[in-house]
Amino acid sequence: MKPNSHQNSLTCLRALMAAAVFCLWPALPASAQSDGADDTGHKFELAKQYYGDCQDADDERFEQIRPYLKAFTDMEVMADTLADPARLARLMSVVNDPRTIHVMTKCATEPVMWETWMNGMTDFNKMTRVMMRFMNPNMYMSWMMAPMNPAMYQPMMQFMDPAYYTRWMTAMMNPVFYQPVTSLADPGWYTPRINWLMNPQSMQPMFNMMNYGMPVPGAARAPVEPAEDAAPAESE
């Protein structure tokens, strides 16, 4: 084999290996991709408090739905959920609950939630990993096979449960369910939110993303010192 042909074969082999790693990377578990991929930094303290305000809600039930709520605080978790039809169906089943709706609407208006979204959406590395997940062909194959997956139809079984309708009727008669709307009439509700919007530190992640890769103004460059001449060889 000629040297050029051998070199071309090695180049093609390396390209195929890189493509395989690129495609299989999104299919790896989050723990295998990064040590802290599952740690969104969001503690769900307010979510747990708001969930406790609902009727027939306890800490055990909240811990069951907590992994699904992470999808709304971390884009990587949401991307993994969208890539798995059965997992997305389970998420829809969790969201189709008045207690979950109450928690989501309340938390969506909290500055701590805005900060979580701001940090996540402006994280270049995180968003790159999210886009790589959608380049995985296995995701599209899973969605093509989704109609034949029995797990896709499991969430529909809740509509045959009488307790489902009782839970919604009870929630509609609970004044706490309407707090996300009634709180808009409270002038004190706007104070912490306006303070967050007016605080320059709140928008700092967005500014950091806009300035990503740009040189810092006024930063002095280190002078390049000339290379020292090699010492002349001693003659014997």
PDB file of N, CA and C in Angstrom, residues 24-67:
ATOM      1  N   LEU A  24     -23.027   9.128  19.662  1.00  0.00           N
ATOM      2  CA  LEU A  24     -23.341   8.380  20.868  1.00  0.00           C
ATOM      3  C   LEU A  24     -23.288   9.231  22.118  1.00  0.00           C
ATOM      4  N   TRP A  25     -22.651  10.371  22.071  1.00  0.00           N
ATOM      5  CA  TRP A  25     -22.531  11.231  23.245  1.00  0.00           C
ATOM      6  C   TRP A  25     -23.877  11.622  23.827  1.00  0.00           C
ATOM      7  N   PRO A  26     -24.872  12.060  23.038  1.00  0.00           N
ATOM      8  CA  PRO A  26     -26.153  12.418  23.633  1.00  0.00           C
ATOM      9  C   PRO A  26     -26.870  11.245  24.263  1.00  0.00           C
ATOM     10  N   ALA A  27     -26.561  10.014  23.841  1.00  0.00           N
ATOM     11  CA  ALA A  27     -27.253   8.861  24.395  1.00  0.00           C
ATOM     12  C   ALA A  27     -26.681   8.420  25.725  1.00  0.00           C
ATOM     13  N   LEU A  28     -25.530   8.947  26.103  1.00  0.00           N
ATOM     14  CA  LEU A  28     -24.937   8.581  27.370  1.00  0.00           C
ATOM     15  C   LEU A  28     -25.715   9.191  28.513  1.00  0.00           C
ATOM     16  N   PRO A  29     -25.702   8.545  29.683  1.00  0.00           N
ATOM     17  CA  PRO A  29     -26.361   9.150  30.840  1.00  0.00           C
ATOM     18  C   PRO A  29     -25.716  10.466  31.196  1.00  0.00           C
ATOM     19  N   ALA A  30     -26.477  11.295  31.891  1.00  0.00           N
ATOM     20  CA  ALA A  30     -25.964  12.617  32.259  1.00  0.00           C
ATOM     21  C   ALA A  30     -24.753  12.496  33.155  1.00  0.00           C
ATOM     22  N   SER A  31     -24.750  11.465  34.038  1.00  0.00           N
ATOM     23  CA  SER A  31     -23.622  11.306  34.937  1.00  0.00           C
ATOM     24  C   SER A  31     -22.356  10.935  34.188  1.00  0.00           C
ATOM     25  N   ALA A  32     -22.496  10.298  33.025  1.00  0.00           N
ATOM     26  CA  ALA A  32     -21.324   9.925  32.250  1.00  0.00           C
ATOM     27  C   ALA A  32     -20.806  11.071  31.423  1.00  0.00           C
ATOM     28  N   GLN A  33     -21.641  12.056  31.132  1.00  0.00           N
ATOM     29  CA  GLN A  33     -21.221  13.176  30.309  1.00  0.00           C
ATOM     30  C   GLN A  33     -20.496  14.235  31.138  1.00  0.00           C
ATOM     31  N   SER A  34     -20.995  14.481  32.320  1.00  0.00           N
ATOM     32  CA  SER A  34     -20.356  15.454  33.195  1.00  0.00           C
ATOM     33  C   SER A  34     -20.696  15.100  34.620  1.00  0.00           C
ATOM     34  N   ASP A  35     -19.791  15.399  35.526  1.00  0.00           N
ATOM     35  CA  ASP A  35     -19.980  15.013  36.916  1.00  0.00           C
ATOM     36  C   ASP A  35     -21.178  15.689  37.532  1.00  0.00           C
ATOM     37  N   GLY A  36     -21.432  16.956  37.188  1.00  0.00           N
ATOM     38  CA  GLY A  36     -22.517  17.692  37.806  1.00  0.00           C
ATOM     39  C   GLY A  36     -23.655  17.965  36.870  1.00  0.00           C
ATOM     40  N   ALA A  37     -23.880  17.120  35.880  1.00  0.00           N
ATOM     41  CA  ALA A  37     -24.922  17.387  34.894  1.00  0.00           C
ATOM     42  C   ALA A  37     -26.305  17.331  35.505  1.00  0.00           C
ATOM     43  N   ASP A  38     -26.515  16.498  36.542  1.00  0.00           N
ATOM     44  CA  ASP A  38     -27.837  16.360  37.139  1.00  0.00           C
ATOM     45  C   ASP A  38     -28.079  17.412  38.205  1.00  0.00           C
ATOM     46  N   ASP A  39     -27.043  18.136  38.574  1.00  0.00           N
ATOM     47  CA  ASP A  39     -27.187  19.164  39.595  1.00  0.00           C
ATOM     48  C   ASP A  39     -27.490  20.480  38.905  1.00  0.00           C
ATOM     49  N   THR A  40     -28.754  20.892  38.931  1.00  0.00           N
ATOM     50  CA  THR A  40     -29.146  22.107  38.235  1.00  0.00           C
ATOM     51  C   THR A  40     -28.855  23.348  39.047  1.00  0.00           C
ATOM     52  N   GLY A  41     -28.512  23.184  40.332  1.00  0.00           N
ATOM     53  CA  GLY A  41     -28.320  24.341  41.174  1.00  0.00           C
ATOM     54  C   GLY A  41     -29.611  24.894  41.729  1.00  0.00           C
ATOM     55  N   HIS A  42     -30.739  24.352  41.307  1.00  0.00           N
ATOM     56  CA  HIS A  42     -32.046  24.801  41.791  1.00  0.00           C
ATOM     57  C   HIS A  42     -32.476  23.879  42.923  1.00  0.00           C
ATOM     58  N   LYS A  43     -32.811  24.453  44.076  1.00  0.00           N
ATOM     59  CA  LYS A  43     -33.073  23.668  45.275  1.00  0.00           C
ATOM     60  C   LYS A  43     -34.536  23.295  45.451  1.00  0.00           C
ATOM     61  N   PHE A  44     -35.438  23.899  44.682  1.00  0.00           N
ATOM     62  CA  PHE A  44     -36.869  23.577  44.745  1.00  0.00           C
ATOM     63  C   PHE A  44     -37.467  23.861  46.124  1.00  0.00           C
ATOM     64  N   GLU A  45     -36.899  24.804  46.847  1.00  0.00           N
ATOM     65  CA  GLU A  45     -37.423  25.118  48.172  1.00  0.00           C
ATOM     66  C   GLU A  45     -38.798  25.766  48.074  1.00  0.00           C
ATOM     67  N   LEU A  46     -38.949  26.752  47.192  1.00  0.00           N
ATOM     68  CA  LEU A  46     -40.248  27.394  47.021  1.00  0.00           C
ATOM     69  C   LEU A  46     -41.254  26.430  46.402  1.00  0.00           C
ATOM     70  N   ALA A  47     -40.788  25.585  45.491  1.00  0.00           N
ATOM     71  CA  ALA A  47     -41.697  24.622  44.869  1.00  0.00           C
ATOM     72  C   ALA A  47     -42.274  23.670  45.908  1.00  0.00           C
ATOM     73  N   LYS A  48     -41.441  23.220  46.820  1.00  0.00           N
ATOM     74  CA  LYS A  48     -41.922  22.332  47.882  1.00  0.00           C
ATOM     75  C   LYS A  48     -42.893  23.054  48.802  1.00  0.00           C
ATOM     76  N   GLN A  49     -42.620  24.330  49.066  1.00  0.00           N
ATOM     77  CA  GLN A  49     -43.527  25.115  49.908  1.00  0.00           C
ATOM     78  C   GLN A  49     -44.876  25.307  49.220  1.00  0.00           C
ATOM     79  N   TYR A  50     -44.862  25.656  47.948  1.00  0.00           N
ATOM     80  CA  TYR A  50     -46.114  25.870  47.214  1.00  0.00           C
ATOM     81  C   TYR A  50     -46.886  24.563  47.044  1.00  0.00           C
ATOM     82  N   TYR A  51     -46.167  23.480  46.898  1.00  0.00           N
ATOM     83  CA  TYR A  51     -46.848  22.190  46.773  1.00  0.00           C
ATOM     84  C   TYR A  51     -47.557  21.822  48.070  1.00  0.00           C
ATOM     85  N   GLY A  52     -46.956  22.185  49.196  1.00  0.00           N
ATOM     86  CA  GLY A  52     -47.583  21.906  50.484  1.00  0.00           C
ATOM     87  C   GLY A  52     -48.831  22.720  50.735  1.00  0.00           C
ATOM     88  N   ASP A  53     -49.004  23.833  50.011  1.00  0.00           N
ATOM     89  CA  ASP A  53     -50.216  24.642  50.171  1.00  0.00           C
ATOM     90  C   ASP A  53     -51.442  23.973  49.559  1.00  0.00           C
ATOM     91  N   CYS A  54     -51.230  23.003  48.691  1.00  0.00           N
ATOM     92  CA  CYS A  54     -52.349  22.340  48.020  1.00  0.00           C
ATOM     93  C   CYS A  54     -52.941  21.255  48.914  1.00  0.00           C
ATOM     94  N   GLN A  55     -54.147  20.860  48.588  1.00  0.00           N
ATOM     95  CA  GLN A  55     -54.802  19.784  49.317  1.00  0.00           C
ATOM     96  C   GLN A  55     -54.308  18.433  48.823  1.00  0.00           C
ATOM     97  N   ASP A  56     -54.280  17.471  49.757  1.00  0.00           N
ATOM     98  CA  ASP A  56     -53.817  16.112  49.442  1.00  0.00           C
ATOM     99  C   ASP A  56     -52.407  16.130  48.866  1.00  0.00           C
ATOM    100  N   ALA A  57     -51.545  16.949  49.454  1.00  0.00           N
ATOM    101  CA  ALA A  57     -50.150  17.045  49.014  1.00  0.00           C
ATOM    102  C   ALA A  57     -49.240  16.810  50.212  1.00  0.00           C
ATOM    103  N   ASP A  58     -48.246  15.981  50.031  1.00  0.00           N
ATOM    104  CA  ASP A  58     -47.296  15.698  51.096  1.00  0.00           C
ATOM    105  C   ASP A  58     -45.888  15.660  50.517  1.00  0.00           C
ATOM    106  N   ASP A  59     -44.897  15.566  51.401  1.00  0.00           N
ATOM    107  CA  ASP A  59     -43.503  15.578  50.970  1.00  0.00           C
ATOM    108  C   ASP A  59     -43.158  14.354  50.124  1.00  0.00           C
ATOM    109  N   GLU A  60     -43.758  13.223  50.441  1.00  0.00           N
ATOM    110  CA  GLU A  60     -43.457  12.014  49.680  1.00  0.00           C
ATOM    111  C   GLU A  60     -43.907  12.145  48.234  1.00  0.00           C
ATOM    112  N   ARG A  61     -45.080  12.706  48.031  1.00  0.00           N
ATOM    113  CA  ARG A  61     -45.581  12.903  46.676  1.00  0.00           C
ATOM    114  C   ARG A  61     -44.729  13.918  45.925  1.00  0.00           C
ATOM    115  N   PHE A  62     -44.272  14.958  46.614  1.00  0.00           N
ATOM    116  CA  PHE A  62     -43.442  15.966  45.954  1.00  0.00           C
ATOM    117  C   PHE A  62     -42.117  15.366  45.504  1.00  0.00           C
ATOM    118  N   GLU A  63     -41.528  14.509  46.325  1.00  0.00           N
ATOM    119  CA  GLU A  63     -40.262  13.890  45.943  1.00  0.00           C
ATOM    120  C   GLU A  63     -40.437  12.979  44.733  1.00  0.00           C
ATOM    121  N   GLN A  64     -41.642  12.468  44.519  1.00  0.00           N
ATOM    122  CA  GLN A  64     -41.891  11.631  43.350  1.00  0.00           C
ATOM    123  C   GLN A  64     -41.917  12.443  42.058  1.00  0.00           C
ATOM    124  N   ILE A  65     -42.438  13.647  42.131  1.00  0.00           N
ATOM    125  CA  ILE A  65     -42.533  14.469  40.920  1.00  0.00           C
ATOM    126  C   ILE A  65     -41.343  15.405  40.766  1.00  0.00           C
ATOM    127  N   ARG A  66     -40.515  15.503  41.779  1.00  0.00           N
ATOM    128  CA  ARG A  66     -39.375  16.429  41.721  1.00  0.00           C
ATOM    129  C   ARG A  66     -38.447  16.148  40.541  1.00  0.00           C
ATOM    130  N   PRO A  67     -38.096  14.882  40.240  1.00  0.00           N
ATOM    131  CA  PRO A  67     -37.230  14.655  39.067  1.00  0.00           C
ATOM    132  C   PRO A  67     -37.833  15.165  37.767  1.00  0.00           C
TER     133      PRO A  67
END
